[in-house]
Every structure is written in C-alpha cells, then in structure tokens.
mmCIF file of C-alpha atoms in Angstrom:
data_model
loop_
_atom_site.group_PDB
_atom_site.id
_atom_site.type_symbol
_atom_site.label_atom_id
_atom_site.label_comp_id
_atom_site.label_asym_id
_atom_site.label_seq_id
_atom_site.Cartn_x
_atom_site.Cartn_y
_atom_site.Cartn_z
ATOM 1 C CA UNK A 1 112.399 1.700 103.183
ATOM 2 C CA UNK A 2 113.709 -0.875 100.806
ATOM 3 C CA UNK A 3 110.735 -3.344 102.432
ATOM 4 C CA UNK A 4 108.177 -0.661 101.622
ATOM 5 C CA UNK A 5 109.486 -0.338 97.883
ATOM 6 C CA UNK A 6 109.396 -3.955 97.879
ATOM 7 C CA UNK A 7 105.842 -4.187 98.586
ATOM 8 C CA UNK A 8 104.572 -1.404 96.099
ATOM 9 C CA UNK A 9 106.654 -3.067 93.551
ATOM 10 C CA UNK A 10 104.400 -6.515 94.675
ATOM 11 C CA UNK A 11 100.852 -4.336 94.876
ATOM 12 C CA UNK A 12 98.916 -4.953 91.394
ATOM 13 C CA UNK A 13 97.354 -1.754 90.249
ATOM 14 C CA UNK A 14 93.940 -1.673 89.537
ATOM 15 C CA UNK A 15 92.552 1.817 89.243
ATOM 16 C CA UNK A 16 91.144 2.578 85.873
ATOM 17 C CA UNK A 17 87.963 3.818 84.786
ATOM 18 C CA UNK A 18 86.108 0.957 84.902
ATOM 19 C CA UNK A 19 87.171 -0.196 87.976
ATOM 20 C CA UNK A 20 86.751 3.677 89.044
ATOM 21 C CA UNK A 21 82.961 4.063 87.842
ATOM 22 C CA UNK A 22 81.708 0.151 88.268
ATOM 23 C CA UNK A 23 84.079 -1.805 90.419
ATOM 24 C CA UNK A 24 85.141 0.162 93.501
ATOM 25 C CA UNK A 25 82.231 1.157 95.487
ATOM 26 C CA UNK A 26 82.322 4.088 98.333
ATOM 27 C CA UNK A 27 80.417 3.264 101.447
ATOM 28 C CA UNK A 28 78.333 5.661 102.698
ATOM 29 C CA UNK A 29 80.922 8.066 104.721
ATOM 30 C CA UNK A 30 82.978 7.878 100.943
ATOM 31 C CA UNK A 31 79.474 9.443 99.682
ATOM 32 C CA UNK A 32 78.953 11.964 102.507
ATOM 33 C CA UNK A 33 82.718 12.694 102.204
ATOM 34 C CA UNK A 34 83.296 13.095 98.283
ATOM 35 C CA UNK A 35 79.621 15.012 98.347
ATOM 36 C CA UNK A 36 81.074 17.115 100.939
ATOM 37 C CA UNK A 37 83.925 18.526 99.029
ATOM 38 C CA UNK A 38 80.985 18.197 95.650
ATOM 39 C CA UNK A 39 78.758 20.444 97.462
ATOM 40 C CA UNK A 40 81.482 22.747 98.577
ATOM 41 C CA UNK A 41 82.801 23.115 95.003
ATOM 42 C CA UNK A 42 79.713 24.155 94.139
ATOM 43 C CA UNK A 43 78.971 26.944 96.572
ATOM 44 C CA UNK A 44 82.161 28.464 95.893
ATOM 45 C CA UNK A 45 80.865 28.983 91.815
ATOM 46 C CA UNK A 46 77.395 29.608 93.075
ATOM 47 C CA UNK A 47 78.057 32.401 95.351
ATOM 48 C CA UNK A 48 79.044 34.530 92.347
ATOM 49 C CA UNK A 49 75.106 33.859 91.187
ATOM 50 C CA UNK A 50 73.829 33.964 94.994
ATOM 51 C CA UNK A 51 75.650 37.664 95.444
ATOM 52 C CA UNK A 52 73.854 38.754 92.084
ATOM 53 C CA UNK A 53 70.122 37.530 93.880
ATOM 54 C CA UNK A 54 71.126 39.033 97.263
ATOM 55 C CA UNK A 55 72.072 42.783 95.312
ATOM 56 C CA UNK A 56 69.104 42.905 93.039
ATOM 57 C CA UNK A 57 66.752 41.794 96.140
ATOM 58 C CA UNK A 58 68.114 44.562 97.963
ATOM 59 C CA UNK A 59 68.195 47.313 95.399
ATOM 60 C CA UNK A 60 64.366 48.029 95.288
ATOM 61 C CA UNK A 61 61.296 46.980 95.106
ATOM 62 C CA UNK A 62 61.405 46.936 91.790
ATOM 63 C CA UNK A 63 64.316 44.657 91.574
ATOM 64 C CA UNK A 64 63.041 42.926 94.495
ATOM 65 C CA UNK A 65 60.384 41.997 92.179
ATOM 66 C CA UNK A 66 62.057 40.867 89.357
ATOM 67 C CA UNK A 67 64.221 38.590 91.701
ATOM 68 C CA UNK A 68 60.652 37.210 92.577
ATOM 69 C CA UNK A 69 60.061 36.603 89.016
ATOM 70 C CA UNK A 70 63.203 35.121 88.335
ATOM 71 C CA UNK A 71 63.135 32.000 90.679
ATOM 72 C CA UNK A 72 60.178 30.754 89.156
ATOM 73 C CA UNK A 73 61.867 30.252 85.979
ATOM 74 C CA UNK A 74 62.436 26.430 86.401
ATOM 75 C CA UNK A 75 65.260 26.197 85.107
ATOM 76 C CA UNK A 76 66.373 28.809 87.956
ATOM 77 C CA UNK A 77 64.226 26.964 90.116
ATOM 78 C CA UNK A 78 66.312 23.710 89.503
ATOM 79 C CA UNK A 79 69.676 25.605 89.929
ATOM 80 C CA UNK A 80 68.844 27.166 93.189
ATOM 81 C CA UNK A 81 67.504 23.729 94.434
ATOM 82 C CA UNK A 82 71.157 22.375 93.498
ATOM 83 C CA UNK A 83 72.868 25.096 95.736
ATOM 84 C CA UNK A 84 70.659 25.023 98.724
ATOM 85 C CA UNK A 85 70.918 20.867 98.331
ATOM 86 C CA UNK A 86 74.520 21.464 98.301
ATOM 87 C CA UNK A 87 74.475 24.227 101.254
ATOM 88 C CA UNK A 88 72.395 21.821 103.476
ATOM 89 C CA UNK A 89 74.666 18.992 103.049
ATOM 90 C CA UNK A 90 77.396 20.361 103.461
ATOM 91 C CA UNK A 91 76.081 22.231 106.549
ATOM 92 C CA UNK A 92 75.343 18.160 108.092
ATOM 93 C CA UNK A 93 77.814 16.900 106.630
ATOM 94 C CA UNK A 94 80.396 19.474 108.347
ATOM 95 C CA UNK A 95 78.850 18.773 111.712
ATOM 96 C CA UNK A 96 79.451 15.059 111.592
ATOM 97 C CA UNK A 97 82.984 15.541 111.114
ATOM 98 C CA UNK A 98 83.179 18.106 113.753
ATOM 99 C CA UNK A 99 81.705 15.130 116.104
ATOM 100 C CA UNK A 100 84.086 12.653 114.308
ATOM 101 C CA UNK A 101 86.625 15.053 115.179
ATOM 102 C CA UNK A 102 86.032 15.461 118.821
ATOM 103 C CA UNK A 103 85.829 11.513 119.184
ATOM 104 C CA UNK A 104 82.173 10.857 118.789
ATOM 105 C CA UNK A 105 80.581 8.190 116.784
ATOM 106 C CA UNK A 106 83.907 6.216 115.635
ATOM 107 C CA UNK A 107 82.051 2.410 115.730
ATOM 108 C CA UNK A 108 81.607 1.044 112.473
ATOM 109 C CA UNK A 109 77.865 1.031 113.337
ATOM 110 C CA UNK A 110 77.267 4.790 114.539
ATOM 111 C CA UNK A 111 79.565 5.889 111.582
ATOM 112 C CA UNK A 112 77.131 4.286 109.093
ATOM 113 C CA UNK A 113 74.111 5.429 110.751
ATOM 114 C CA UNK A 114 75.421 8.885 110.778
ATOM 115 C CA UNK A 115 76.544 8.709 107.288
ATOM 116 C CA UNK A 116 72.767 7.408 106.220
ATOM 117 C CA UNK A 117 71.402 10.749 108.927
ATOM 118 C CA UNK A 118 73.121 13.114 106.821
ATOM 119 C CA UNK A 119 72.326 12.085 103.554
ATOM 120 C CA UNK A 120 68.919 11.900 104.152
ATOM 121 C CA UNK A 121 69.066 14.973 106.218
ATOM 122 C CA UNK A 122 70.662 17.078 103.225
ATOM 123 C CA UNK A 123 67.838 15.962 101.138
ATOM 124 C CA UNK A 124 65.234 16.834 103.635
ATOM 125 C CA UNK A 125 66.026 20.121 104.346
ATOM 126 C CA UNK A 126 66.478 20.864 100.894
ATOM 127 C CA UNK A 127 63.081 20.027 100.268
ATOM 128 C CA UNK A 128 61.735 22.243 103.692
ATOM 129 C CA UNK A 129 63.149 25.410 101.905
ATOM 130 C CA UNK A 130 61.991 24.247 98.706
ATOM 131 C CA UNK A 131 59.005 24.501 99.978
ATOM 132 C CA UNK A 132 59.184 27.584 101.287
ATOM 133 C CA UNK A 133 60.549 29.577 98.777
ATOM 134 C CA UNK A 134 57.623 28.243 95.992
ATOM 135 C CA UNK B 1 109.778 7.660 109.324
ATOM 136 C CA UNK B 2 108.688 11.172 109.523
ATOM 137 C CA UNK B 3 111.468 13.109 109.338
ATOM 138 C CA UNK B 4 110.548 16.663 109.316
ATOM 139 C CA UNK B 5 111.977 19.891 111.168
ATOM 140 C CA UNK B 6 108.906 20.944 113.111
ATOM 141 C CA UNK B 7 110.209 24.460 113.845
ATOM 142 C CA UNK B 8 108.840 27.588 112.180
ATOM 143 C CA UNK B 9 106.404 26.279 110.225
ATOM 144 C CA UNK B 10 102.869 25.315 110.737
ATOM 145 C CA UNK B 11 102.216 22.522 108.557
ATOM 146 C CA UNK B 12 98.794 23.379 108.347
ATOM 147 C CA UNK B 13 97.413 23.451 111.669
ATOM 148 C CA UNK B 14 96.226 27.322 111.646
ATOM 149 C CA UNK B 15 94.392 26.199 108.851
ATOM 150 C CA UNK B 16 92.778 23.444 109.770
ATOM 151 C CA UNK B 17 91.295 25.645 113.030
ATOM 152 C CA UNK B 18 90.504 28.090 111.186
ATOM 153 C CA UNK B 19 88.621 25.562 108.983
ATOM 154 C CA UNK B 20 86.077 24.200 111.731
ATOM 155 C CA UNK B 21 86.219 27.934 113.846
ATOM 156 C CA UNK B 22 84.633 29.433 110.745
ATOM 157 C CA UNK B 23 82.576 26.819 109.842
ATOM 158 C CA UNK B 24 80.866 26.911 113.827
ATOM 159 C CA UNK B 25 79.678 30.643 112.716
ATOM 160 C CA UNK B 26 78.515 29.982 109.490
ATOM 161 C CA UNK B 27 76.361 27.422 110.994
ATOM 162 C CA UNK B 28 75.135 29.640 113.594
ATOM 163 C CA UNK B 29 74.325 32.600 110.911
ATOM 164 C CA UNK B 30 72.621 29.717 109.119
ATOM 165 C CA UNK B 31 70.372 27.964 111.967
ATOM 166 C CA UNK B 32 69.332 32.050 112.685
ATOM 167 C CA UNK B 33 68.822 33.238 109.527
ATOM 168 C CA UNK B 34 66.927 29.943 108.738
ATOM 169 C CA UNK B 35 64.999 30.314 111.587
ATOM 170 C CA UNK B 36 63.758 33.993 110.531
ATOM 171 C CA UNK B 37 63.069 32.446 106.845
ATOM 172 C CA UNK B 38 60.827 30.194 108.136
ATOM 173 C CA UNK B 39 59.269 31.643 111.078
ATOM 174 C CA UNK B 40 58.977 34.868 110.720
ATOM 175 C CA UNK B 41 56.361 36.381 108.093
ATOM 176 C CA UNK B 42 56.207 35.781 104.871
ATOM 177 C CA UNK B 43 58.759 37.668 103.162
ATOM 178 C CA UNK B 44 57.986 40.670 101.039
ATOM 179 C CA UNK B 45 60.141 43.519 100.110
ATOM 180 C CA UNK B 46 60.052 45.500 102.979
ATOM 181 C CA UNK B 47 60.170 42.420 105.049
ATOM 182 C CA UNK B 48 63.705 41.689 103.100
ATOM 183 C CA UNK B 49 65.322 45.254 103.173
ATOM 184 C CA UNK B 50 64.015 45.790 106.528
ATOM 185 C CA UNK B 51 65.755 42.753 107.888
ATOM 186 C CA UNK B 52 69.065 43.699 106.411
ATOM 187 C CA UNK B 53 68.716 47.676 107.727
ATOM 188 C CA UNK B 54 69.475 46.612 111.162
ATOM 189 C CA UNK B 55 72.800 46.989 111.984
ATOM 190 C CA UNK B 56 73.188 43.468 113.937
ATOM 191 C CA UNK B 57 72.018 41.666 110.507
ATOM 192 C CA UNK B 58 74.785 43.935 109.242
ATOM 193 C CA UNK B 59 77.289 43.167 111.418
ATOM 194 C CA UNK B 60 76.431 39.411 111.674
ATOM 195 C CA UNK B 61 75.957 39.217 107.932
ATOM 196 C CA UNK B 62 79.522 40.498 107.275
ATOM 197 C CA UNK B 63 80.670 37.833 110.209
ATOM 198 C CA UNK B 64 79.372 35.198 107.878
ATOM 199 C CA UNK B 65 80.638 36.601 104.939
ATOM 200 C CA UNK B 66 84.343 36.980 106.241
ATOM 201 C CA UNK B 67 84.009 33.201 107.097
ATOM 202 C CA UNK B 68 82.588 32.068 104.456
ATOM 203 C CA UNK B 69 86.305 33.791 102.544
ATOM 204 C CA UNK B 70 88.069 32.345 105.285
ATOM 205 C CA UNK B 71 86.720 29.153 104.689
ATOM 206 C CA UNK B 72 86.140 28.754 101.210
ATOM 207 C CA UNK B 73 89.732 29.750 100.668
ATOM 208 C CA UNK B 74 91.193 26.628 102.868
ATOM 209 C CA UNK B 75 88.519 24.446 101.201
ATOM 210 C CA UNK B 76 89.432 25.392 97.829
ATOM 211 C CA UNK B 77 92.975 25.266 97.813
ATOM 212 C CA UNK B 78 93.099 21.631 99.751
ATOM 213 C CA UNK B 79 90.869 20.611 95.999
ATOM 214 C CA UNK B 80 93.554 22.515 94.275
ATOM 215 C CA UNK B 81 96.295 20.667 96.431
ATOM 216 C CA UNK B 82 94.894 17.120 95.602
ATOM 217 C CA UNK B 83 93.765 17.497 91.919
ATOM 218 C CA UNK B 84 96.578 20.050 90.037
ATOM 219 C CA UNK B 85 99.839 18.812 90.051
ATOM 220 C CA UNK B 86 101.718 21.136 88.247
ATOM 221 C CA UNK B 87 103.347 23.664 90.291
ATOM 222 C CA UNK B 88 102.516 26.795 87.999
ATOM 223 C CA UNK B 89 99.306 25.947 87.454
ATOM 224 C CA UNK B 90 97.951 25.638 90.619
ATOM 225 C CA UNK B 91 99.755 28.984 91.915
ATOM 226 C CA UNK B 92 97.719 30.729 88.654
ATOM 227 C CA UNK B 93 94.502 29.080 90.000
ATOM 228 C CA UNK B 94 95.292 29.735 93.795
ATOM 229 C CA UNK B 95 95.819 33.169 92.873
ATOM 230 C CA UNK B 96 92.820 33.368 90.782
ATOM 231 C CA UNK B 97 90.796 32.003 93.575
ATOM 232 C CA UNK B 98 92.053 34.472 96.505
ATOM 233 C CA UNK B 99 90.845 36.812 93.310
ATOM 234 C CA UNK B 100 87.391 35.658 93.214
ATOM 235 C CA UNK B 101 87.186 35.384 96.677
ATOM 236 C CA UNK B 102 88.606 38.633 97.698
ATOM 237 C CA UNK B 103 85.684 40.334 94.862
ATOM 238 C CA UNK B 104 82.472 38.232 96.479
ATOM 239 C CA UNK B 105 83.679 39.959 100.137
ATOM 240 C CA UNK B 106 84.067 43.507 98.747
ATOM 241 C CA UNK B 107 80.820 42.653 97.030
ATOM 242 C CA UNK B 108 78.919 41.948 99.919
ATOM 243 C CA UNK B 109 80.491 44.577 101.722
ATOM 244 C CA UNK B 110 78.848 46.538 98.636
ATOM 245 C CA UNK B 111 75.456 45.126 99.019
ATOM 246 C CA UNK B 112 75.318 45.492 102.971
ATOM 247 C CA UNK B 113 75.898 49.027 103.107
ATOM 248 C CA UNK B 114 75.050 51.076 100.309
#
C-alpha cells in the first residue's frame, strides 16, 4: 500500500484539455468504445422523438402522412440520420464486444481490424437505410 | 488487495447479464424488422399498420421494447456512475431516468395496442 502511494505520489499528471483534445490520441477500439457509449446516449434522448414518429405513423393515414412529410424536412432528415448512425453502431459495435467477451479476436491485429469493421460498418448501414427511407 | 465480503450482494453481475441477454434480442428484433424494411414492399400506410396488427409484431415489438428499458437503464446509470460524482445528484438523475424510461414503455405499450 505505502509502495503504491509512493508511486502515484512519483506519476506526473498530465491530463488537461489540451493534452485531452490534441495530445492523447484513442486508437481505434477507444473510438468504437467512447462512440459506443456516444451513440447509446443518444438513443436514450432520441427515443422520446422516435416514440412520437412511431404514434403518429400509427394513428392514421392521415398522420401517417404527415409523418411522411415530416422526414423530408432536412433538418429532420439530418436528425434521424444521427439516430439510425448511432443505432447501427452501436448495434456492431455491441456485437464485437460480445465476441471480445467470449474470447474472440483478443490479438492486437484482429482487435484493430475489428475496430476499423465496425466503424466502417456503422457508417455503411447508415447509409443502406438512408437510402431507403428517401 | 481486494478485500470485499462477497456474500449477499451481487456486485453487478445480474446486471451485466442482463446487459448482453437483452442486447441478443434487440439485435434479433433489429436484423427482422430490418429485413421486412428492406425486403418487403415498399411501405405505405396500410403496409405500416398492417404490419403492427399482427399480434406476433405485437408481442415481439413489446419484447424489444422491455429490453430496450432493461437495457437502457444499466447503460445509463453505468454513464451516470462514471461522470456525476455527487451522491444526491446522481440519485435525482437515476431516478429521473427510471422516470423517463418507465413513460417510453407505457408509451409503447400505448401505441401497440390502442
């Protein structure tokens, strides 16, 4: 105990802003990993708007139809791109640590390649419903 | 150095399951219902309301929506664990979350069968 003590009294502190925005980089699994809790952040807030969506789509036809209208607003556009960006990475994102979890793909290599597989793979598939829903 | 009494408590474990049980149906719900969005026909109204008449979409939409709770709660409150120190504080936005959480179920719950 004293050693420890000993050594944190040694350790030179260096986390401030700067070093926090321009010094420290993440590597990728930091990314996939800090954009994983990001993204989830963000789906908890947007699933107040997604609920409002799923009602009026429901309701009627008539409401049905104004939901229609609605998402081509682009600034709606833009915020529903942001929560299905977030939904699909954290949906890859999620399975890679379920595989991390269950001892697959711990190599420094295979971690970084599945770190670069899910970022990509977020972006993709945001861009595959994108496309579908415009 | 650890040096804690391991009996009745479960330092989290129940949690952590529950975590990555939840999260294995959401992604199910999500590779189906992805799978009807863009496979199926194009959707229109009556494609949309028709879809969620049927009392599996129901039943499996509810599913996802109780894990979705489930899960959002754990996920939340580990943020709230790591960023808000102050003891009072986080209990008001805890509570505030279980809150929000507990009004998007009965929402759904709303929207599914009305």
């Amino acid at each position: 105990m004293s050693q420890a003590a000993a050594n944190k009294k040694n350790r030179p502190k260096y986390l401030n802003l700067t070093a926090l925005l321009f010094e420290i980089r993440l590597p990728l699994a930091g990314w996939v990993s800090i954009l994983h809790r990001i993204s989830g952040a963000l789906l908890f807030v947007g699933t107040l708007w997604l609920l409002f969506m799923l009602d009026r789509s429901l309701a009627s036809a008539r409401d049905f139809a104004f939901v229609v209208h609605y998402l081509h607003l682009w600034p709606v556009k833009l915020a529903l791109l942001v929560l299905i960006w977030a939904y699909c990475h954290h949906f890859c994102a999620g399975i890679r640590f379920l595989l991390l979890e269950t001892q697959r793909g711990w190599d420094k290599k295979s971690a970084r390649l599945s770190s670069i597989v899910v970022l990509i793979a977020g972006v993709a598939l945001t861009i595959v419903f994108g496309a579908r829903l415009w | 150095m650890v040096s804690r009494i391991v009996v009745g408590a479960h330092y989290g474990w129940r949690d952590w399951l529950a975590q990555r049980v939840t999260a294995v149906i959401m992604a199910l719900y999500s590779v189906i219902l992805a799978a009807v969005l863009l496979l199926g026909q194009p959707i229109n109204y009556d494609v949309w309301h028709g879809l969620f008449a049927q009392g599996w979409m129901r039943v499996a939409t509810l599913l996802f929506a109780v894990s979705v709770a489930w899960h959002m709660w754990i996920g939340v409150r580990d943020i709230l664990m790591d960023y808000v120190k102050p003891v009072g504080l986080r209990l008001v936005l805890q509570v505030l979350v279980v809150v929000v959480i507990a009004a998007y179920l009965g929402w759904t719950v709303q929207i599914l069968w009305r």
